[in-house]
Backbone as JSON, one array per atom type, in Angstrom:
{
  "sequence": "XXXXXXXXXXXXXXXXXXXXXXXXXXXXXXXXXXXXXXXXXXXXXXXXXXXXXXXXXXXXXXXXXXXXXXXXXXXXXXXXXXXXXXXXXXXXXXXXXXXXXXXXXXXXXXXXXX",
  "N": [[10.36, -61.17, -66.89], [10.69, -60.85, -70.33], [11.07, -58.41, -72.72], [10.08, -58.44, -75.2], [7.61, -59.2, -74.4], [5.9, -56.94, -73.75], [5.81, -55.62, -76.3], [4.59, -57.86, -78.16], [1.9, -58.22, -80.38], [-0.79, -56.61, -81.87], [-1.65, -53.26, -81.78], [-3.9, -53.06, -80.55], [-4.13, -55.45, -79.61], [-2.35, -55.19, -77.36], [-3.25, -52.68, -76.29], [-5.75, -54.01, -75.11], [-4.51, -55.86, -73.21], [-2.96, -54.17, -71.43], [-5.34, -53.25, -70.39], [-6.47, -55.25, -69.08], [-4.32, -55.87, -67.11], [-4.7, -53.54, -65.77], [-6.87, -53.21, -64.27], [-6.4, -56.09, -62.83], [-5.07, -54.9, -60.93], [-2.59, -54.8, -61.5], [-0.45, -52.3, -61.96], [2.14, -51.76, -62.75], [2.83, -53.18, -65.15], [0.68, -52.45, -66.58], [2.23, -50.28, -67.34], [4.36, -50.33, -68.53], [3.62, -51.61, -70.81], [1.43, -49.68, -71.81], [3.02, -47.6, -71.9], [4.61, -47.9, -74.27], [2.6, -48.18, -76.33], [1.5, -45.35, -76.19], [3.62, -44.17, -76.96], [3.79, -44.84, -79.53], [1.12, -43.79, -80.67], [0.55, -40.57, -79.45], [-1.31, -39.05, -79.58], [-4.04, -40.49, -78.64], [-6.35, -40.57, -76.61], [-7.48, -42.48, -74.57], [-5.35, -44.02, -74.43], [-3.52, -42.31, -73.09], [-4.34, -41.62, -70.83], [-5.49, -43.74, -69.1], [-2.48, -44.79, -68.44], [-1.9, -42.41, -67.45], [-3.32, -42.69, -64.7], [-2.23, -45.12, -64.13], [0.38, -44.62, -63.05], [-0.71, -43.07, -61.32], [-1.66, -44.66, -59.53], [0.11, -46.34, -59.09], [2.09, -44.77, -57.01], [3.71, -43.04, -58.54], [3.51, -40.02, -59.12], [4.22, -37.39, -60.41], [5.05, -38.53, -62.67], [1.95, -39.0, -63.61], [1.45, -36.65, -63.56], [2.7, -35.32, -65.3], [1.7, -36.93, -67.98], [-1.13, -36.2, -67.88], [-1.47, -33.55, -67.47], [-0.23, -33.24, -70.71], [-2.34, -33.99, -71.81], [-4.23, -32.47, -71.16], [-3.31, -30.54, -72.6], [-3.71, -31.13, -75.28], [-6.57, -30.89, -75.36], [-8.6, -29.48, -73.55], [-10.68, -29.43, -72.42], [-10.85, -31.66, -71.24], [-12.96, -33.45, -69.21], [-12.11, -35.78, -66.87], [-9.43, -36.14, -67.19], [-8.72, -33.47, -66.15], [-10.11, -33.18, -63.43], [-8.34, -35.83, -62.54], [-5.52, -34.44, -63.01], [-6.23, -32.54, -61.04], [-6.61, -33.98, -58.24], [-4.31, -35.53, -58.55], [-2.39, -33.49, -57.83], [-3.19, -32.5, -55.03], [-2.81, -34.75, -54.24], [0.09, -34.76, -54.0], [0.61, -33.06, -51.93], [0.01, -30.25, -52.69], [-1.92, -28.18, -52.92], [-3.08, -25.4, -53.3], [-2.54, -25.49, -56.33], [-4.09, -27.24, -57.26], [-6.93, -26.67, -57.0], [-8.45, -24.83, -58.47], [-8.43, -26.76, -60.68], [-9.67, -28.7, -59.73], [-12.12, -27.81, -59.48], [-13.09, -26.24, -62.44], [-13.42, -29.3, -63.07], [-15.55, -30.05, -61.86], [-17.15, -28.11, -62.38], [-17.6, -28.59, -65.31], [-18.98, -30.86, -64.7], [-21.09, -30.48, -63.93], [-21.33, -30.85, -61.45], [-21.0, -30.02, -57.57], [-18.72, -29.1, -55.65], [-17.45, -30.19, -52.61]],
  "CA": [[9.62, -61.22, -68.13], [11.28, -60.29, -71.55], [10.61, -56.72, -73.23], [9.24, -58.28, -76.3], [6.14, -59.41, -74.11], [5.09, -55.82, -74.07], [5.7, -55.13, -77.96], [4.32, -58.31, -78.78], [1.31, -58.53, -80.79], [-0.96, -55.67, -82.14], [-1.56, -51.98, -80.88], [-5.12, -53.56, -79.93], [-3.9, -56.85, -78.29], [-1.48, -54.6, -76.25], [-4.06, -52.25, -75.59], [-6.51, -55.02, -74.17], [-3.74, -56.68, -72.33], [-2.82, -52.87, -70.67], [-6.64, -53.11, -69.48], [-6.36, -56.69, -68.44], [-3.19, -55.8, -65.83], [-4.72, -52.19, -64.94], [-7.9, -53.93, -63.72], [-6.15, -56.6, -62.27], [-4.18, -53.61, -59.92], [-0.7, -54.85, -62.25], [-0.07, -51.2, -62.44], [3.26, -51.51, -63.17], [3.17, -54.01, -66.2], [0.18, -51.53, -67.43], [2.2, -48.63, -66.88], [5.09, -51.23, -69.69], [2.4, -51.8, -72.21], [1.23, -48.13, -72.17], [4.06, -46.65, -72.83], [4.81, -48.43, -75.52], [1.27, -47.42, -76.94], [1.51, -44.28, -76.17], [4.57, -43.56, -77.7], [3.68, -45.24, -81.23], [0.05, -43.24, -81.01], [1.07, -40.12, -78.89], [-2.75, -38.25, -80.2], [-4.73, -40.89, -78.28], [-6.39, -39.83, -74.78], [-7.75, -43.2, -73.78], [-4.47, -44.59, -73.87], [-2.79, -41.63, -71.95], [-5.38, -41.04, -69.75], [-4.63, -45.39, -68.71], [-0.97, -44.68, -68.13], [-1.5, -41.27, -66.48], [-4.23, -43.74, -63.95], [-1.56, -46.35, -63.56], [0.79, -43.9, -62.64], [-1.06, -42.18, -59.84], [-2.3, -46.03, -58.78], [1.52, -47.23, -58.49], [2.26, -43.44, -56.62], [4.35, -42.38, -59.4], [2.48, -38.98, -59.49], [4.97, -37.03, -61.3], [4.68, -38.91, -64.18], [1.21, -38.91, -63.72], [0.98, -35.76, -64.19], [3.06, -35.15, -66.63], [0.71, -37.25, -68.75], [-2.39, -35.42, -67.65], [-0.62, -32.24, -68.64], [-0.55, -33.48, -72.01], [-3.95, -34.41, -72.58], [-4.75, -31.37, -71.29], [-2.57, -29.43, -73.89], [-4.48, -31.63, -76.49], [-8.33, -31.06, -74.72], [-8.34, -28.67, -72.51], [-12.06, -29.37, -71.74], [-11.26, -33.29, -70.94], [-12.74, -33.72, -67.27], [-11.65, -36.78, -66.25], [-8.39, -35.42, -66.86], [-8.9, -32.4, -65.34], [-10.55, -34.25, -62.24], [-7.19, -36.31, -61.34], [-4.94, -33.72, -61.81], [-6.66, -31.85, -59.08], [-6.35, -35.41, -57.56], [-2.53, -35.59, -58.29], [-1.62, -32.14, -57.08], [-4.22, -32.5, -53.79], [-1.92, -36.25, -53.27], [1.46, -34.27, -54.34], [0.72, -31.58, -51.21], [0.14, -28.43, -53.76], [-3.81, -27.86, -52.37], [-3.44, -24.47, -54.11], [-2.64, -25.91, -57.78], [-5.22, -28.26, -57.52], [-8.01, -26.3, -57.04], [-8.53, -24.76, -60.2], [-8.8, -28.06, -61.9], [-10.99, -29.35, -59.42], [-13.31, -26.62, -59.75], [-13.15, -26.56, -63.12], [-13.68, -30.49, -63.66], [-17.23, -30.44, -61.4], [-17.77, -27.41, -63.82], [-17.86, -29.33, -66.5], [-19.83, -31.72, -65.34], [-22.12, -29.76, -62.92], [-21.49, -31.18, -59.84], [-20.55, -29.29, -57.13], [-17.29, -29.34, -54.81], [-17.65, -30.7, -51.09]],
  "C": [[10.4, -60.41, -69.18], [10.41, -58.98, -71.65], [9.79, -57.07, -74.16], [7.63, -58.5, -76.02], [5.52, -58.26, -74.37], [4.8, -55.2, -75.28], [5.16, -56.18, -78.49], [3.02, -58.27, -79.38], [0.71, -56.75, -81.21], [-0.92, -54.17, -81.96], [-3.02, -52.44, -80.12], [-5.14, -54.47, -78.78], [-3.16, -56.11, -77.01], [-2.17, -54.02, -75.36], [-5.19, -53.07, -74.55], [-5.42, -55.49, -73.12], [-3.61, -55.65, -71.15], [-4.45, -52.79, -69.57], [-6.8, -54.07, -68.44], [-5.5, -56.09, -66.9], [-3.85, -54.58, -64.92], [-6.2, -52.8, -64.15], [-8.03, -54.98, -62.97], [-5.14, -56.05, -61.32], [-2.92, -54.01, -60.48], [-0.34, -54.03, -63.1], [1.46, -51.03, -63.26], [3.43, -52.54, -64.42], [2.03, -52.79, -66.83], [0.78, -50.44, -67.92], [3.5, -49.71, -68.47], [4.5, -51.15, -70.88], [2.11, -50.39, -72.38], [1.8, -47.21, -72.74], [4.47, -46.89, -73.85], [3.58, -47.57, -76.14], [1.17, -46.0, -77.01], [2.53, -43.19, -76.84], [4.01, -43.91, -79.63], [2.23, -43.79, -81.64], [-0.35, -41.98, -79.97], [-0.9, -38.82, -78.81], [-4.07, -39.47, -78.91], [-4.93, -40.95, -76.76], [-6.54, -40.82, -74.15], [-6.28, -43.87, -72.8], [-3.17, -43.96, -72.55], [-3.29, -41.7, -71.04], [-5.18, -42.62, -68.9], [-3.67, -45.09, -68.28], [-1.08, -43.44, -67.2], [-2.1, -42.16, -64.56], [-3.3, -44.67, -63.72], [-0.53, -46.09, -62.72], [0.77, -43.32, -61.38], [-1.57, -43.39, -59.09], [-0.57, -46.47, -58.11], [2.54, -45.64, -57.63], [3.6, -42.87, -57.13], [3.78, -41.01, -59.8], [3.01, -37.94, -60.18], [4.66, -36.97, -62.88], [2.89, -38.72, -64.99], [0.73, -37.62, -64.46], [1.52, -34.95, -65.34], [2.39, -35.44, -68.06], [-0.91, -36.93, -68.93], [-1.88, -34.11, -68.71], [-0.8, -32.31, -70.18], [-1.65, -33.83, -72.76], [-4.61, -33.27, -72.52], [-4.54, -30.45, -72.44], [-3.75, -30.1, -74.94], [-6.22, -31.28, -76.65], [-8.45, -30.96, -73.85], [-9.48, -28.74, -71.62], [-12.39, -31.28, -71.05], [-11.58, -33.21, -69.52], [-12.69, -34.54, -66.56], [-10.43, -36.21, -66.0], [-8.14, -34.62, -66.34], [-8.71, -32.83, -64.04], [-8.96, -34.66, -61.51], [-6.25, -35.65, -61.94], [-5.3, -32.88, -60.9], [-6.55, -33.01, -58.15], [-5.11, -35.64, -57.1], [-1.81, -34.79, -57.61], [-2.04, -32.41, -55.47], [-2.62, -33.73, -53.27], [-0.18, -35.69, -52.97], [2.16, -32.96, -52.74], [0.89, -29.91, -51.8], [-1.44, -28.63, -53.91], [-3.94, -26.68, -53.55], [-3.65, -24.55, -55.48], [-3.58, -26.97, -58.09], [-6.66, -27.99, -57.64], [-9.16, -25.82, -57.84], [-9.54, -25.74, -60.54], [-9.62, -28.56, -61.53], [-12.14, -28.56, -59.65], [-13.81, -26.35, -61.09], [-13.7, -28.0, -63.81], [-15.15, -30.42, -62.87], [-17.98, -29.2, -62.24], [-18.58, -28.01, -64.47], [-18.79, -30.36, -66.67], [-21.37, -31.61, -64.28], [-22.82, -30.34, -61.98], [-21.15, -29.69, -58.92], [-19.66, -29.93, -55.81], [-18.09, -29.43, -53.07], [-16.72, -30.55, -50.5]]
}
């Protein structure tokens, strides 16, 4: 498939299409489209928070969390984000750096850890 498929059409159409593939488990064409998006509009969480999720789906977890990381920097109180990286670290084998966040993310939303 050409490159321009992923730049073609709006930041909206892209974005729908990115939902389309990540919902149809075609992590790795979401994870194409995303980045694109994410680079043009670098402020927007849904679309990181998608790419960081496509990331830890196609076990790129690295990246994953690299893009967590950054949402965090932006919204430090996001707890989804929070949530999987304690998810990413837990899958990464770093129990200790994960704990935190998990503890923190059922904080937030006043669950409690099992």
């Amino acid at each position: 498939m050409s490159d321009t498929y992923y730049e073609f059409g709006t930041a909206g159409e892209r974005w729908d299409r990115a939902q389309l593939f990540f919902e149809a488990k075609g992590y790795g064409t979401a994870v194409r489209l995303l980045r694109g998006l994410v680079a043009e509009h670098p402020e927007q969480t849904a679309q990181r928070l998608l790419l960081a999720r496509a990331y830890y789906h196609s076990a790129r977890l690295s990246q994953a969390e690299t893009e967590l990381r950054a949402v965090l920097e932006r919204d430090p109180v996001e707890h989804y984000a929070r949530l999987m990286l304690g998810r990413t670290l837990e899958r990464q084998g770093r129990p200790d750096e994960a704990a935190p966040h998990l503890r923190m993310a059922a904080a937030m939303t006043g669950e409690t850890l099992s």
